[in-house]
Amino acid sequence: MARALDLRGRGDGADRAFRGLAVGAATVVLVVLGLIAATMTRRALPVLEHMGPGFFTSTRWSPADEEFGALPFVWGTLYTAAIAIVIAVPVSLGVALFITQLAPQRLKRPLVYLVDLLAVVPSVVFGLWGILVLSPHLGRSFLTAGIILAIMIIPIITSLSREVIETTPQPEKEAAYGLGATRWEMILASVWPHSKGGLVGAVMLGLGRAMGETIAAALVIGSALGQITVDPLAPGNSMPAVIANEWGEADELHKSALIALAVLLFIITIIVNLVASSIVRRSMARTAGRRT
Amino acid sequence: MSLAPVTSAIDLAAKPSWRSVKNSIASGLMAAAVLAVATPLVLVLASVIAKGAGVAFHDFPDFFTETVPIVSRRAGPGMGPAILGTLLVTGVATLIAVPLGILGAIYLHEYGARQRFARIVRFMAMVMTGVPSVVMGLFVYVTWTLTFGYSAFGGALALACLMLPVVIGTTEQMLKLVPDHLREASFALGAGKARTILSIVVPAALPGIVSGALLAVARAAGETAPLMFAVGAATAYNGHVFGGANTALSVQIFGNATSSFAAAQDRAWGAALTLLMLTFLVTLVARIVTARVQSKR
């Protein structure tokens, strides 16, 4: 900016060194992501050469016969995440609406803390509770995993929804009340049209989180091999759960197959997250533009 | 209502119409949602405390100091090596990720701003936030553990990769809150850019940065999947960061949870209580830091 009028006598060298340090730190992000993509793909190649396209289409996963079909686990990942979303979305939206529209001022902050507290509980603790307390009643199944995942993604969906809902302009809410709307009608008429886009994004970020969650799912999903079924009470398996459960006794090709699963999971979650955050950002930018 | 004869043509009193009934139903459902969130939280915490406290505080402090029994069916303490492992792995991860993350955020906000490289880094940091933790674990296994073997450091690398984008994100948010007139005042006094950032901007944003970093630490301390592949499953104390297999509370919980022996399950509950106390403590400190700043403003 002020290059022409540079009154600084010293420190230019130090300035440049510090800038270099900062740029270097920022570059680490790119290096790590690049390394993840490169090294993981390389390790996944052996199984892809062994199985060909069958890796993505076969439903048979039998490490002993060197058969690795990933489809059942892709199905399990999507299915458990879907169950989690179906449970978590109404609850999260209800809590977000309660905090922003209904709760008295004094109650707002404790409620936010309560939801945040849920986010602090490590996933392995939910998994422990799921396997030793919940699954003796429910069995180990897609549904049990879905319930545990739902509990885990409720905090993120709730806090994002709360932020989105809070951007609803006060005049729009007052306009609805002024026309004689009840609170619920005001929510339908003012809050919902305003927040729709952002809420969809929040739900998708929750979906991405649910698909990548490993440990809790690994403990309660049941570890069935090659199951593609819509029965929620059937034991199943998901990509991260297979990786966590089978890694210990995997040989070389088997490890390569598990790494290939990780690459696939990586790609799917990145796509979901990118779509989600672009939706959130667009809706946030739109509402910000409308307010000024 | 049936008592008073309604004579007025304009009755302004609200009548219980279908609309207001709907409103009440909606409000009731929202309150029910709050209950639905509170219930699992209470149930999980109650289980962990009920089943963990007896194990963890029996013959205090044995559970926190004794080594893990090699034969998992044997009853008795302890989780000492796992506590040390969790502290080591999380501590080293923090030492790697927090300075890098703060420096990266300084680049993004103070130098890069809207330049193309800064935008790319910002975008990639967002992508990195979404990488599942199990993928980070395998990544570290492939790049580090295969060559150097199990160690606390491998686990720390995996956790650092998970923490880095979070620290970058929260720090950049905090730097945004520092008003520009502080920077301008510093420049006007003749300070260089590095000087301004280090002695004016970062101190002004520090409480927020610290609280964001602590929340990232709390999350990282509870991670399991990234550690399974890189840390190993030792049962004895290992204070070396680089040398040999280590263990962690989360890994012990996962291992013992799948055991069919009551003694192992008991230890899992005790370890879960220990891990919860640890993460809650870190979160509490972060909250106190945030609250202090807010009350100052």
Tab-separated table of C-alpha atoms in Angstrom, chain B residues 151-250:
chain	number	residue	atom	x	y	z
B	151	SER	CA	4.432	-44.278	18.142
B	152	ALA	CA	2.647	-41.517	19.982
B	153	PHE	CA	3.975	-39.141	17.356
B	154	GLY	CA	2.072	-40.873	14.551
B	155	GLY	CA	-1.176	-40.410	16.454
B	156	ALA	CA	-0.241	-36.795	17.110
B	157	LEU	CA	0.296	-36.264	13.374
B	158	ALA	CA	-3.172	-37.611	12.615
B	159	LEU	CA	-4.806	-35.452	15.283
B	160	ALA	CA	-2.818	-32.410	14.141
B	161	CYS	CA	-4.157	-32.910	10.593
B	162	LEU	CA	-7.696	-32.936	12.010
B	163	MET	CA	-7.099	-29.888	14.219
B	164	LEU	CA	-5.229	-27.722	11.702
B	165	PRO	CA	-8.189	-26.584	9.543
B	166	VAL	CA	-10.323	-26.005	12.650
B	167	VAL	CA	-7.662	-23.781	14.236
B	168	ILE	CA	-7.192	-21.907	10.954
B	169	GLY	CA	-10.934	-21.310	10.690
B	170	THR	CA	-11.540	-20.079	14.235
B	171	THR	CA	-8.365	-17.955	14.272
B	172	GLU	CA	-9.296	-16.230	11.013
B	173	GLN	CA	-12.723	-15.444	12.445
B	174	MET	CA	-11.073	-13.893	15.492
B	175	LEU	CA	-8.593	-11.848	13.420
B	176	LYS	CA	-11.564	-10.449	11.478
B	177	LEU	CA	-12.937	-9.031	14.725
B	178	VAL	CA	-9.808	-6.935	15.389
B	179	PRO	CA	-10.710	-3.397	14.253
B	180	ASP	CA	-8.560	-1.946	11.478
B	181	HIS	CA	-7.854	1.276	13.380
B	182	LEU	CA	-5.634	-0.714	15.750
B	183	ARG	CA	-3.513	-1.807	12.789
B	184	GLU	CA	-3.446	1.708	11.368
B	185	ALA	CA	-2.424	3.204	14.717
B	186	SER	CA	0.445	0.729	14.886
B	187	PHE	CA	1.578	1.512	11.329
B	188	ALA	CA	1.351	5.225	12.111
B	189	LEU	CA	3.725	4.734	15.002
B	190	GLY	CA	6.206	3.241	12.572
B	191	ALA	CA	5.810	-0.436	13.358
B	192	GLY	CA	6.349	-2.884	10.530
B	193	LYS	CA	3.765	-5.403	9.464
B	194	ALA	CA	5.206	-8.349	11.390
B	195	ARG	CA	5.571	-6.179	14.481
B	196	THR	CA	1.992	-4.940	14.157
B	197	ILE	CA	0.627	-8.459	13.787
B	198	LEU	CA	2.637	-9.950	16.619
B	199	SER	CA	2.328	-7.179	19.195
B	200	ILE	CA	-1.049	-5.627	18.338
B	201	VAL	CA	-3.331	-7.858	16.266
B	202	VAL	CA	-2.655	-11.297	17.763
B	203	PRO	CA	-2.754	-10.117	21.417
B	204	ALA	CA	-6.074	-8.394	20.723
B	205	ALA	CA	-7.518	-11.598	19.287
B	206	LEU	CA	-5.737	-13.969	21.656
B	207	PRO	CA	-8.577	-14.958	24.024
B	208	GLY	CA	-10.771	-15.957	21.080
B	209	ILE	CA	-7.905	-17.829	19.448
B	210	VAL	CA	-7.141	-19.679	22.680
B	211	SER	CA	-10.752	-20.644	23.225
B	212	GLY	CA	-11.075	-21.901	19.635
B	213	ALA	CA	-7.864	-23.897	19.974
B	214	LEU	CA	-9.022	-25.427	23.262
B	215	LEU	CA	-12.287	-26.590	21.693
B	216	ALA	CA	-10.272	-28.216	18.911
B	217	VAL	CA	-8.081	-29.892	21.554
B	218	ALA	CA	-11.140	-31.194	23.403
B	219	ARG	CA	-12.505	-32.737	20.223
B	220	ALA	CA	-9.136	-34.218	19.276
B	221	ALA	CA	-8.597	-35.782	22.710
B	222	GLY	CA	-11.689	-37.931	22.175
B	223	GLU	CA	-10.794	-39.135	18.664
B	224	THR	CA	-10.319	-42.866	18.283
B	225	ALA	CA	-10.130	-43.854	14.642
B	226	PRO	CA	-7.027	-41.807	13.770
B	227	LEU	CA	-5.140	-43.318	16.691
B	228	MET	CA	-5.974	-46.989	16.081
B	229	PHE	CA	-3.732	-47.211	13.033
B	230	ALA	CA	-0.792	-45.169	14.264
B	231	VAL	CA	-0.452	-45.492	18.030
B	232	GLY	CA	-0.758	-49.230	18.632
B	233	ALA	CA	-2.096	-50.898	21.766
B	234	ALA	CA	0.511	-50.910	24.520
B	235	THR	CA	-0.472	-51.887	28.066
B	236	ALA	CA	2.573	-50.424	29.846
B	237	TYR	CA	3.718	-46.850	30.326
B	238	ASN	CA	5.557	-45.371	27.365
B	239	GLY	CA	6.709	-41.803	27.832
B	240	HIS	CA	8.607	-41.673	24.547
B	241	VAL	CA	6.991	-39.592	21.858
B	242	PHE	CA	8.784	-41.235	18.944
B	243	GLY	CA	9.641	-44.672	20.240
B	244	GLY	CA	7.392	-47.693	20.309
B	245	ALA	CA	3.716	-48.515	20.611
B	246	ASN	CA	1.640	-46.369	22.921
B	247	THR	CA	-2.011	-46.305	23.863
B	248	ALA	CA	-4.797	-43.818	24.553
B	249	LEU	CA	-8.015	-43.681	26.534
B	250	SER	CA	-10.199	-43.701	23.418
